[in-house]
Coordinates of N, CA and C in Angstrom, one line a residue:
X1 N 4.9 -19.9 55.5 CA 3.9 -18.9 55.3 C 2.8 -19.4 54.5
X2 N 1.6 -19.0 54.8 CA 0.4 -19.4 54.0 C 0.4 -18.9 52.6
X3 N 1.0 -17.7 52.4 CA 1.0 -17.1 51.1 C 1.9 -17.8 50.1
X4 N 2.7 -18.7 50.6 CA 3.7 -19.5 49.8 C 3.2 -20.9 49.5
X5 N 2.0 -21.2 49.7 CA 1.5 -22.5 49.4 C 1.3 -22.7 47.9
X6 N 1.9 -23.7 47.4 CA 1.8 -24.0 46.0 C 0.5 -24.7 45.7
X7 N -0.4 -24.0 45.0 CA -1.7 -24.6 44.7 C -1.7 -25.9 44.0
X8 N -0.6 -26.2 43.3 CA -0.5 -27.4 42.5 C 0.1 -28.5 43.4
X9 N 0.7 -28.2 44.5 CA 1.3 -29.2 45.4 C 1.3 -28.6 46.9
X10 N 0.1 -28.4 47.4 CA 0.0 -27.7 48.7 C 0.7 -28.5 49.9
X11 N 0.9 -29.8 49.8 CA 1.5 -30.5 50.9 C 2.9 -30.8 50.6
X12 N 3.5 -30.1 49.7 CA 4.9 -30.3 49.3 C 5.9 -30.4 50.5
X13 N 5.8 -29.6 51.5 CA 6.7 -29.6 52.6 C 6.0 -30.0 53.9
X14 N 5.1 -30.9 53.8 CA 4.3 -31.3 54.9 C 5.0 -32.3 55.8
X15 N 5.9 -31.8 56.6 CA 6.8 -32.7 57.4 C 6.0 -33.4 58.6
X16 N 4.8 -32.9 58.9 CA 4.0 -33.5 60.0 C 2.9 -34.4 59.4
X17 N 2.9 -34.6 58.1 CA 2.0 -35.6 57.5 C 0.6 -35.2 57.7
X18 N 0.3 -34.0 57.7 CA -1.1 -33.5 57.9 C -2.0 -33.7 56.7
X19 N -1.4 -34.1 55.6 CA -2.2 -34.4 54.4 C -3.2 -35.5 54.7
X20 N -2.7 -36.5 55.5 CA -3.6 -37.6 55.8 C -4.8 -37.2 56.6
X21 N -4.7 -36.2 57.5 CA -5.8 -35.7 58.2 C -6.7 -34.9 57.3
X22 N -6.2 -34.1 56.4 CA -7.0 -33.4 55.4 C -7.8 -34.4 54.6
X23 N -7.2 -35.5 54.1 CA -7.9 -36.5 53.3 C -9.0 -37.1 54.1
X24 N -8.8 -37.4 55.4 CA -9.9 -37.9 56.2 C -11.1 -36.9 56.3
X25 N -10.7 -35.6 56.5 CA -11.8 -34.6 56.6 C -12.5 -34.5 55.2
X26 N -11.8 -34.6 54.1 CA -12.5 -34.6 52.8 C -13.4 -35.8 52.7
X27 N -13.0 -37.0 53.1 CA -13.9 -38.1 53.1 C -15.1 -37.9 53.9
X28 N -14.9 -37.2 55.1 CA -16.1 -36.9 56.0 C -17.0 -35.9 55.2
X29 N -16.4 -34.9 54.6 CA -17.3 -34.0 53.8 C -18.2 -34.7 52.8
X30 N -17.6 -35.7 52.2 CA -18.4 -36.3 51.1 C -19.6 -37.1 51.7
X31 N -19.6 -37.4 53.0 CA -20.7 -38.1 53.6 C -21.8 -37.3 54.2
X32 N -21.5 -36.0 54.4 CA -22.4 -35.1 55.1 C -23.5 -34.6 54.2
X33 N -24.7 -34.7 54.7 CA -25.9 -34.2 54.0 C -26.6 -33.1 54.7
X34 N -26.1 -32.6 55.8 CA -26.8 -31.5 56.5 C -25.7 -30.6 57.0
X35 N -26.1 -29.4 57.5 CA -25.1 -28.4 58.0 C -24.4 -29.0 59.2
X36 N -23.1 -28.7 59.3 CA -22.2 -29.2 60.4 C -21.0 -28.2 60.5
X37 N -20.3 -28.4 61.6 CA -19.1 -27.6 61.9 C -18.0 -28.5 62.2
X38 N -16.8 -28.2 61.6 CA -15.6 -28.9 62.0 C -14.8 -27.8 62.8
X39 N -14.3 -28.2 64.0 CA -13.6 -27.3 64.8 C -12.1 -27.8 64.8
X40 N -11.2 -26.9 64.5 CA -9.8 -27.2 64.6 C -9.2 -26.4 65.7
X41 N -8.8 -27.0 66.7 CA -8.3 -26.3 67.9 C -6.9 -26.7 68.3
X42 N -6.1 -25.7 68.5 CA -4.7 -25.9 68.9 C -4.2 -24.6 69.4
X43 N -3.1 -24.6 70.2 CA -2.5 -23.3 70.6 C -2.0 -22.4 69.5
X44 N -1.9 -21.2 69.8 CA -1.4 -20.2 68.8 C 0.0 -20.7 68.2
X45 N 0.1 -20.6 66.9 CA 1.4 -20.9 66.3 C 1.6 -22.4 65.9
X46 N 0.5 -23.2 66.1 CA 0.7 -24.7 65.8 C 0.3 -25.0 64.4
X47 N -0.1 -24.1 63.6 CA -0.3 -24.4 62.2 C -1.7 -24.6 61.7
X48 N -2.7 -24.1 62.5 CA -4.1 -24.3 62.1 C -4.4 -23.6 60.8
X49 N -3.9 -22.3 60.6 CA -4.2 -21.6 59.4 C -3.5 -22.2 58.2
X50 N -2.3 -22.6 58.4 CA -1.5 -23.3 57.3 C -2.2 -24.6 56.9
X51 N -2.7 -25.4 57.9 CA -3.4 -26.6 57.6 C -4.7 -26.3 56.8
X52 N -5.5 -25.3 57.2 CA -6.7 -25.0 56.5 C -6.4 -24.5 55.1
X53 N -5.4 -23.6 54.9 CA -5.1 -23.1 53.6 C -4.7 -24.3 52.7
X54 N -3.9 -25.2 53.2 CA -3.4 -26.3 52.4 C -4.6 -27.2 52.0
X55 N -5.4 -27.5 53.0 CA -6.6 -28.3 52.8 C -7.5 -27.7 51.8
X56 N -7.8 -26.4 51.9 CA -8.6 -25.7 51.0 C -8.1 -25.7 49.6
X57 N -6.8 -25.7 49.4 CA -6.2 -25.8 48.1 C -6.5 -27.2 47.4
X58 N -6.8 -28.2 48.2 CA -7.0 -29.5 47.6 C -8.5 -29.8 47.4
X59 N -9.4 -29.1 48.0 CA -10.8 -29.3 47.9 C -11.4 -29.3 46.4
X60 N -10.9 -28.3 45.6 CA -11.5 -28.3 44.2 C -11.2 -29.6 43.4
X61 N -10.2 -30.3 43.8 CA -9.9 -31.5 43.1 C -11.0 -32.5 43.3
X62 N -11.6 -32.5 44.5 CA -12.7 -33.4 44.8 C -14.1 -32.7 44.6
X63 N -14.1 -31.6 43.8 CA -15.3 -30.9 43.4 C -16.0 -30.2 44.6
X64 N -15.2 -29.8 45.6 CA -15.8 -29.0 46.7 C -15.5 -27.6 46.5
X65 N -16.4 -26.7 46.8 CA -16.3 -25.3 46.8 C -16.1 -24.8 48.2
X66 N -15.1 -24.0 48.5 CA -14.9 -23.6 49.9 C -14.6 -22.1 49.9
X67 N -14.9 -21.5 51.0 CA -14.6 -20.1 51.2 C -13.9 -19.9 52.5
X68 N -12.7 -19.2 52.4 CA -11.9 -19.0 53.6 C -12.4 -17.7 54.3
X69 N -12.7 -17.8 55.5 CA -13.1 -16.6 56.3 C -12.4 -16.6 57.6
X70 N -11.6 -15.6 57.9 CA -10.9 -15.5 59.2 C -11.6 -14.5 60.1
X71 N -12.4 -15.0 61.0 CA -13.2 -14.2 61.9 C -12.3 -13.3 62.8
X72 N -11.1 -13.7 63.1 CA -10.2 -12.8 63.9 C -9.9 -11.5 63.2
X73 N -9.8 -11.5 61.9 CA -9.5 -10.3 61.1 C -10.6 -9.3 61.2
X74 N -11.8 -9.7 61.5 CA -12.9 -8.7 61.6 C -13.5 -8.7 63.0
X75 N -12.8 -9.1 63.9 CA -13.2 -9.2 65.3 C -13.7 -7.8 65.8
X76 N -13.2 -6.7 65.3 CA -13.5 -5.4 65.7 C -14.8 -4.9 65.1
X77 N -15.3 -5.6 64.1 CA -16.5 -5.1 63.4 C -17.8 -5.4 64.3
X78 N -18.6 -4.4 64.3 CA -19.8 -4.5 65.2 C -20.8 -5.6 64.7
X79 N -20.8 -5.8 63.4 CA -21.7 -6.9 62.9 C -20.9 -7.8 62.0
X80 N -20.3 -8.9 62.7 CA -19.4 -9.8 62.0 C -20.0 -10.4 60.8
X81 N -21.3 -10.5 60.7 CA -22.0 -11.2 59.6 C -21.8 -10.4 58.3
X82 N -21.7 -9.1 58.4 CA -21.5 -8.3 57.2 C -20.2 -8.6 56.5
X83 N -19.0 -8.7 57.1 CA -17.8 -9.1 56.4 C -17.9 -10.5 55.9
X84 N -18.6 -11.4 56.6 CA -18.8 -12.8 56.2 C -19.5 -12.8 54.9
X85 N -20.6 -12.1 54.8 CA -21.4 -12.0 53.6 C -20.6 -11.4 52.4
X86 N -19.8 -10.4 52.7 CA -18.9 -9.8 51.7 C -18.0 -10.8 51.2
X87 N -17.4 -11.6 52.0 CA -16.4 -12.6 51.6 C -17.1 -13.6 50.7
X88 N -18.3 -14.0 51.1 CA -19.0 -15.0 50.2 C -19.3 -14.4 48.8
X89 N -19.7 -13.1 48.8 CA -20.0 -12.4 47.6 C -18.7 -12.3 46.7
X90 N -17.6 -11.9 47.4 CA -16.3 -11.8 46.6 C -15.9 -13.1 46.0
X91 N -16.0 -14.2 46.7 CA -15.6 -15.5 46.2 C -16.6 -16.0 45.1
X92 N -17.8 -15.7 45.2 CA -18.8 -16.1 44.2 C -18.5 -15.3 42.9
X93 N -18.1 -14.1 43.0 CA -17.8 -13.3 41.8 C -16.6 -13.8 41.1
X94 N -15.6 -14.3 41.8 CA -14.4 -14.8 41.2 C -14.7 -16.1 40.5

């Protein structure tokens, strides 16, 4: 479960060795100087959310600030940008 990720050791039970993938993405982030998108695509249930949550837990170590936004959770909203802005505001306040 994503709620059980240990922020001090997010890759603790990473039996698929996805930590290496996250490290490569972090290296990529450090070279980017303009807006960009990373797409993580896999079938339902293959661990995309778990990977993102684990990776996000490691980003502050490398001085990256990140905000997690799950667009599926607000898919019903007429203006998806509103919940997105709210999430950014909430994270900044914390």
